[in-house]
Short mmCIF file of C-alpha atoms in Angstrom, two decimals:
data_model
loop_
_atom_site.label_atom_id
_atom_site.label_comp_id
_atom_site.label_asym_id
_atom_site.label_seq_id
_atom_site.Cartn_x
_atom_site.Cartn_y
_atom_site.Cartn_z
CA MET A 1 18.04 -18.71 -31.33
CA SER A 2 15.26 -17.70 -33.67
CA GLY A 3 15.91 -15.68 -36.81
CA SER A 4 12.45 -14.09 -36.63
CA ALA A 5 12.34 -10.38 -35.90
CA GLU A 6 9.28 -10.99 -33.75
CA ALA A 7 11.38 -13.02 -31.35
CA ASP A 8 13.16 -9.84 -30.26
CA ALA A 9 10.03 -7.77 -29.72
CA PRO A 10 8.96 -7.24 -26.10
CA ALA A 11 5.91 -9.22 -25.03
CA VAL A 12 2.65 -7.30 -24.71
CA THR A 13 1.31 -7.69 -21.19
CA ARG A 14 -1.65 -6.04 -19.51
CA GLU A 15 -0.87 -3.33 -17.00
CA ASP A 16 -2.58 -5.42 -14.30
CA GLY A 17 -0.90 -8.68 -15.31
CA PRO A 18 -0.23 -11.47 -12.82
CA GLU A 19 2.65 -11.30 -10.40
CA ASP A 20 5.72 -13.48 -10.81
CA THR A 21 5.22 -16.67 -8.79
CA CYS A 22 8.40 -18.47 -9.81
CA SER A 23 10.33 -20.21 -7.05
CA ASP A 24 13.66 -20.98 -8.73
CA SER A 25 16.90 -19.47 -7.42
CA THR A 26 16.93 -16.69 -10.02
CA ALA A 27 13.37 -15.50 -9.37
CA PHE A 28 14.25 -13.59 -6.18
CA PRO A 29 17.69 -11.97 -6.52
CA VAL A 30 19.07 -9.84 -3.71
CA GLY A 31 17.33 -6.46 -3.75
CA CYS A 32 14.14 -7.80 -5.34
CA VAL A 33 10.92 -6.23 -3.94
CA VAL A 34 8.33 -8.76 -2.76
CA ARG A 35 5.09 -9.03 -0.85
CA LEU A 36 4.34 -11.84 1.58
CA VAL A 37 1.39 -14.20 0.98
CA GLY A 38 -0.10 -17.44 2.30
CA LEU A 39 1.69 -17.45 5.65
CA SER A 40 0.15 -19.24 8.63
CA LYS A 41 1.13 -16.22 10.71
CA SER A 42 -1.36 -14.14 8.77
CA GLU A 43 -0.30 -10.85 10.33
CA PHE A 44 2.71 -10.91 7.95
CA ASN A 45 0.65 -11.36 4.79
CA ASN A 46 0.62 -8.44 2.31
CA HIS A 47 3.61 -6.73 3.97
CA VAL A 48 6.30 -5.50 1.60
CA GLY A 49 9.96 -6.49 1.90
CA ARG A 50 13.20 -6.77 0.01
CA VAL A 51 15.33 -9.87 -0.58
CA ASP A 52 18.33 -9.63 1.75
CA VAL A 53 19.65 -13.20 1.49
CA PRO A 54 19.25 -15.26 -1.73
CA LEU A 55 17.48 -18.61 -1.88
CA SER A 56 19.37 -21.23 0.12
CA ALA A 57 19.66 -24.65 -1.52
CA ALA A 58 20.03 -26.19 1.94
CA THR A 59 16.93 -24.68 3.56
CA GLY A 60 14.82 -23.69 0.55
CA ARG A 61 14.25 -20.30 2.11
CA VAL A 62 14.88 -16.66 1.18
CA GLY A 63 15.93 -13.95 3.64
CA ILE A 64 13.46 -11.03 3.57
CA ARG A 65 13.88 -7.71 5.34
CA LEU A 66 10.60 -5.88 5.84
CA ASP A 67 9.89 -2.18 5.42
CA GLY A 68 12.16 0.64 4.28
CA VAL A 69 11.45 -0.37 0.67
CA VAL A 70 8.79 2.09 -0.46
CA TRP A 71 9.84 4.75 2.05
CA PRO A 72 13.58 4.24 2.69
CA ILE A 73 14.54 4.44 6.34
CA GLY A 74 17.91 6.09 5.71
CA PRO A 75 21.15 5.53 7.62
CA GLY A 76 22.29 7.07 10.86
CA GLY A 77 20.83 9.01 13.63
CA GLY A 78 17.65 10.82 12.57
CA ARG A 79 15.49 7.91 13.63
CA SER A 80 13.76 7.23 16.92
CA PRO A 81 14.75 4.24 19.10
CA ARG A 82 11.58 2.47 17.87
CA GLN A 83 12.56 2.96 14.22
CA ARG A 84 16.16 1.85 14.84
CA ALA A 85 14.96 -1.29 16.60
CA ALA A 86 12.62 -2.16 13.72
CA ALA A 87 15.37 -1.60 11.14
CA ALA A 88 17.81 -3.82 13.08
CA ALA A 89 15.48 -6.83 13.15
CA ALA A 90 16.88 -9.99 11.57
CA PRO A 91 15.61 -10.93 8.09
CA LEU A 92 12.70 -13.35 7.93
CA ALA A 93 13.51 -16.78 6.46
CA LEU A 94 10.61 -17.57 4.12
CA LYS A 95 9.80 -20.16 1.49
CA ALA A 96 9.79 -18.91 -2.08
CA ASN A 97 6.16 -19.92 -2.56
CA ASN A 98 5.19 -17.38 0.11
CA LEU A 99 6.66 -14.54 -1.96
CA ARG A 100 5.32 -12.56 -4.89
CA ARG A 101 7.38 -10.05 -6.79
CA CYS A 102 6.22 -6.43 -6.70
CA ARG A 103 7.15 -3.61 -9.00
CA SER A 104 9.94 -1.51 -7.56
CA PRO A 105 8.41 1.66 -6.07
CA LEU A 106 11.21 3.85 -7.44
CA PRO A 107 11.88 5.23 -9.94
CA LEU A 108 8.28 5.72 -11.01
CA GLY A 109 9.00 6.00 -14.73
CA PRO A 110 6.41 7.08 -17.31
CA ALA A 111 2.73 7.03 -16.44
CA PRO A 112 1.26 3.53 -17.00
CA SER A 113 -1.89 2.72 -18.92
CA VAL A 114 -5.08 2.27 -16.92
CA LEU A 115 -5.65 -1.14 -15.37
CA GLY A 116 -6.90 -3.73 -17.82
CA SER A 117 -5.27 -2.18 -20.87
CA ILE A 118 -2.03 -2.83 -22.72
CA PRO A 119 1.04 -0.57 -22.32
CA GLY A 120 1.13 2.77 -24.12
CA TRP A 121 3.82 1.74 -26.62
CA ALA A 122 1.66 -1.23 -27.65
CA ILE A 123 -1.42 0.98 -28.12
CA VAL A 124 0.59 3.19 -30.50
CA LYS A 125 1.94 0.16 -32.37
CA VAL A 126 -1.52 -1.40 -32.80
CA LEU A 127 -3.37 1.79 -33.77
CA GLY A 128 -0.58 3.70 -35.52
CA GLU A 129 1.00 3.65 -38.94
CA ARG A 130 2.43 0.13 -38.48
CA GLY A 131 -0.92 -1.22 -37.28
CA TRP A 132 -4.44 -0.01 -38.11
CA GLY A 133 -3.07 2.93 -40.05
CA LEU A 134 -3.81 5.95 -37.88
CA GLN A 135 -1.15 8.62 -37.86
CA ASP A 136 1.29 7.90 -35.05
CA ALA A 137 0.63 11.35 -33.57
CA MET A 138 -3.08 10.50 -33.28
CA ALA A 139 -2.28 7.10 -31.79
CA GLU A 140 -0.05 8.83 -29.23
CA GLN A 141 -2.93 11.09 -28.23
CA ILE A 142 -5.25 8.09 -27.77
CA SER A 143 -2.58 6.42 -25.66
CA ALA A 144 -2.27 9.57 -23.54
CA TYR A 145 -5.99 9.45 -22.68
CA LEU A 146 -5.46 5.93 -21.31
CA ARG A 147 -2.57 6.87 -19.03
CA MET A 148 -2.87 7.00 -15.26
CA ASP A 149 -0.34 9.08 -13.32
CA PHE A 150 1.41 7.48 -10.38
CA LEU A 151 0.63 9.00 -6.99
CA LYS A 152 3.32 11.34 -5.66
CA GLY A 153 3.75 12.25 -2.02
CA THR A 154 2.68 15.83 -2.54
CA ASP A 155 -0.67 14.68 -4.02
CA THR A 156 -1.97 13.36 -0.69
CA SER A 157 -4.02 15.35 1.80
CA ILE A 158 -6.35 14.46 4.68
CA THR A 159 -9.87 15.72 4.16
CA GLY A 160 -11.76 14.24 7.10
CA CYS A 161 -12.20 11.54 9.71
CA SER A 162 -14.95 9.71 11.55
CA SER A 163 -13.94 11.34 14.86
CA TYR A 164 -10.88 12.56 16.71
CA ARG A 165 -9.91 13.23 20.29
CA GLY A 166 -8.54 16.65 19.46
CA ASP A 167 -4.94 16.26 20.65
CA TYR A 168 -3.61 17.54 17.29
CA PRO A 169 -5.04 18.52 13.89
CA ILE A 170 -5.80 15.40 11.85
CA GLU A 171 -3.24 16.51 9.23
CA VAL A 172 -0.41 15.35 11.52
CA ALA A 173 -1.12 11.78 10.40
CA LEU A 174 0.80 12.61 7.20
CA ASN A 175 4.06 13.47 8.99
CA SER A 176 6.65 11.16 10.55
CA LYS A 177 6.78 12.75 14.01
CA GLU A 178 6.29 10.46 16.98
CA ASP A 179 5.13 13.18 19.36
CA GLU A 180 1.97 13.86 17.29
CA TRP A 181 -0.83 11.45 16.45
CA TRP A 182 -4.42 10.89 15.43
CA ILE A 183 -6.67 9.20 18.00
CA SER A 184 -10.42 8.73 17.62
CA GLU A 185 -12.74 10.16 20.23
CA ALA A 186 -13.35 8.36 23.54
CA GLY A 187 -16.10 5.74 23.27
CA SER A 188 -15.79 5.39 19.50
CA MET A 189 -14.39 1.82 19.72
CA PRO A 190 -16.17 -0.07 22.54
CA GLY A 191 -13.93 -2.91 23.66
CA GLY A 192 -11.34 -1.85 21.08
CA VAL A 193 -13.57 -2.89 18.16
CA GLY A 194 -15.42 -0.66 15.72
CA ARG A 195 -15.06 1.42 12.57
CA GLU A 196 -13.05 4.63 12.75
CA PHE A 197 -11.48 6.12 9.65
CA LEU A 198 -9.32 8.81 8.08
CA THR A 199 -10.19 10.08 4.59
CA PHE A 200 -7.41 10.94 2.13
CA SER A 201 -7.64 12.85 -1.15
CA PHE A 202 -5.24 12.50 -4.09
CA GLY A 203 -6.48 15.48 -6.08
CA ALA A 204 -9.04 16.10 -8.79
CA MET A 205 -7.78 13.36 -11.13
CA PRO A 206 -7.45 9.63 -10.29
CA ARG A 207 -3.98 8.37 -9.38
CA ARG A 208 -2.38 4.90 -9.44
CA VAL A 209 -1.84 3.83 -5.80
CA SER A 210 0.23 0.70 -5.21
CA PHE A 211 1.30 0.89 -1.55
CA VAL A 212 0.06 2.06 1.83
CA GLY A 213 2.22 2.60 4.91
CA VAL A 214 1.16 2.79 8.55
CA ARG A 215 3.29 3.74 11.56
CA ILE A 216 2.15 3.00 15.13
CA PRO A 217 3.65 2.99 18.61
CA PRO A 218 4.24 -0.67 19.55
CA MET A 219 3.14 -2.25 22.82
CA PRO A 220 3.31 -1.55 25.69
CA SER A 221 3.28 2.11 24.61
CA GLY A 222 0.56 1.63 22.03
CA PRO A 223 -2.56 -0.13 23.36
CA LEU A 224 -4.65 2.21 21.20
CA SER A 225 -2.63 1.47 18.05
CA VAL A 226 -4.53 0.21 15.04
CA ARG A 227 -4.03 -3.53 14.57
CA ASP A 228 -6.60 -4.46 11.90
CA PHE A 229 -7.59 -2.11 9.09
CA HIS A 230 -8.76 -2.05 5.49
CA LEU A 231 -9.14 0.50 2.71
CA GLU A 232 -12.28 1.82 1.05
CA VAL A 233 -12.76 3.87 -2.11
CA PRO A 234 -15.69 6.05 -3.20
CA PRO A 235 -18.22 4.67 -5.71
CA GLN A 236 -16.81 4.53 -9.22
CA GLY A 237 -17.18 7.71 -11.21
CA THR A 238 -17.27 10.12 -8.26
CA THR A 239 -14.92 13.10 -7.99
CA THR A 240 -12.99 14.30 -4.96
CA GLU A 241 -15.67 16.93 -4.34
CA THR A 242 -18.65 14.57 -4.55
CA ALA A 243 -17.00 11.61 -2.76
CA ALA A 244 -17.42 13.27 0.64
CA GLY A 245 -21.18 13.11 0.22
CA PHE A 246 -21.29 9.31 0.09
CA ASP A 247 -21.84 7.47 3.38
CA VAL A 248 -21.26 4.04 1.82
CA TRP A 249 -17.82 3.57 0.32
CA CYS A 250 -16.61 0.34 -1.27
CA MET A 251 -14.16 -1.88 0.61
CA VAL A 252 -11.08 -2.89 -1.40
CA PRO A 253 -11.28 -6.71 -1.13
CA SER A 254 -7.51 -7.28 -1.27
CA THR A 255 -7.09 -5.18 1.91
CA SER A 256 -9.64 -7.05 4.04
CA GLU A 257 -6.98 -8.76 6.18
CA PHE A 258 -4.36 -6.02 6.59
CA ARG A 259 -2.79 -6.22 10.04
CA THR A 260 0.03 -4.23 11.59
CA LEU A 261 2.96 -5.88 13.35
CA ASP A 262 4.02 -4.80 16.81
CA ASN A 263 6.90 -2.54 15.79
CA GLY A 264 7.65 1.13 15.24
CA ALA A 265 8.57 1.06 11.54
CA LEU A 266 6.52 2.65 8.79
CA GLN A 267 4.97 -0.70 7.87
CA GLU A 268 4.46 -1.14 4.13
CA PHE A 269 1.59 -3.02 2.48
CA ALA A 270 1.15 -3.85 -1.21
CA LEU A 271 -2.12 -3.12 -3.00
CA VAL A 272 -2.69 -5.85 -5.60
CA PRO A 273 -4.13 -4.90 -7.98
CA PRO A 274 -3.26 -1.24 -7.43
CA LEU A 275 -6.00 1.33 -6.93
CA GLU A 276 -6.96 4.01 -9.43
CA THR A 277 -8.89 6.56 -7.43
CA THR A 278 -9.15 10.17 -6.27
CA ALA A 279 -9.66 9.28 -2.60
CA VAL A 280 -9.23 6.51 -0.02
CA ARG A 281 -10.50 5.84 3.47
CA LEU A 282 -8.27 3.94 5.89
CA VAL A 283 -10.75 2.18 8.17
CA CYS A 284 -9.51 0.98 11.58
CA THR A 285 -11.46 -1.95 13.04
CA LEU A 286 -9.41 -3.38 15.94
CA ASN A 287 -6.85 -1.88 18.32
CA ALA A 288 -3.71 -3.56 19.66
CA ALA A 289 -4.93 -4.05 23.21
CA SER A 290 -8.08 -5.83 22.08
CA ALA A 291 -6.15 -7.95 19.56
CA SER A 292 -3.82 -9.21 22.32
CA SER A 293 -6.63 -9.99 24.77
CA SER A 294 -8.70 -13.17 24.93
CA ARG A 295 -11.71 -11.18 26.13
CA ASP A 296 -14.15 -9.67 23.66
CA ASP A 297 -15.30 -6.97 26.06
CA TRP A 298 -11.92 -5.50 27.01
CA GLY A 299 -9.79 -2.88 25.34
CA PRO A 300 -9.39 0.90 25.21
CA ASP A 301 -12.47 2.48 23.64
CA CYS A 302 -10.61 4.43 20.94
CA ILE A 303 -7.95 3.81 18.29
CA GLY A 304 -5.04 5.70 16.75
CA LEU A 305 -1.80 5.85 14.80
CA PHE A 306 1.23 8.03 14.15
CA GLN A 307 1.40 8.15 10.35
CA VAL A 308 -0.20 7.03 7.10
CA ALA A 309 1.48 7.22 3.68
CA PHE A 310 0.50 6.23 0.14
CA ALA A 311 2.57 5.64 -3.00
#
């Protein structure tokens, strides 16, 4: 045990620091939030789960229960049969090296510093009276300019889409009802393949976005359901008002292989690193019927979903 005062000071880490990749038995305690990576069944990669069964010395595996982490499912009856079935699924038995720890989605805590910078308390320490000599009040103000608010549910709105069939207003994609949906117009996805999107706004100021959730009807009820999708953001420096004018948005590379599973849960995906943006497009590229077919020319010619959520 060191006698140095510095030994007790918290380490300074960047706000976008690397995830914990440890695989020892203490790295993934019960309740720990994780994302799945490097699995041969690639449709599970990037999904969010929670440790349900600790690391087994006999099998070398950890029990992971998917979904209900970012948006808790809640006990009892208010769920549909599809949601109850998804919640009752047995935990996945996964190797520790296929898990990466995620920050817990709740509670949000104080606003973090922007990606690539050090935490706010460290900025004050470095620039303030104990560091470079600025008054602490001035250092606090500098730190405040480098903070990025977390996204809250009430910040999200739908501002547009590539097309829609017209069954319901596109805003229903933000609610959890299973008798309302967004579906693109007929012919928009020939053979079940294409590029149909919903555009979401988070307000006038950028927000930190760490998770996306998608709910679909599973097969056989959901041949139109989105299977493959990715996210896009407007060019850097644009505002919510000017973003709509850009035809070419930038794909978020870490979302290039997002794929839904065939269940009725609000499926949760981790964004690593998180996004800092005023708007996002969720771009649907393949529907469930086409994904399950060996033919390239078969599949319903549109695509849809029940719900999208961000946090």
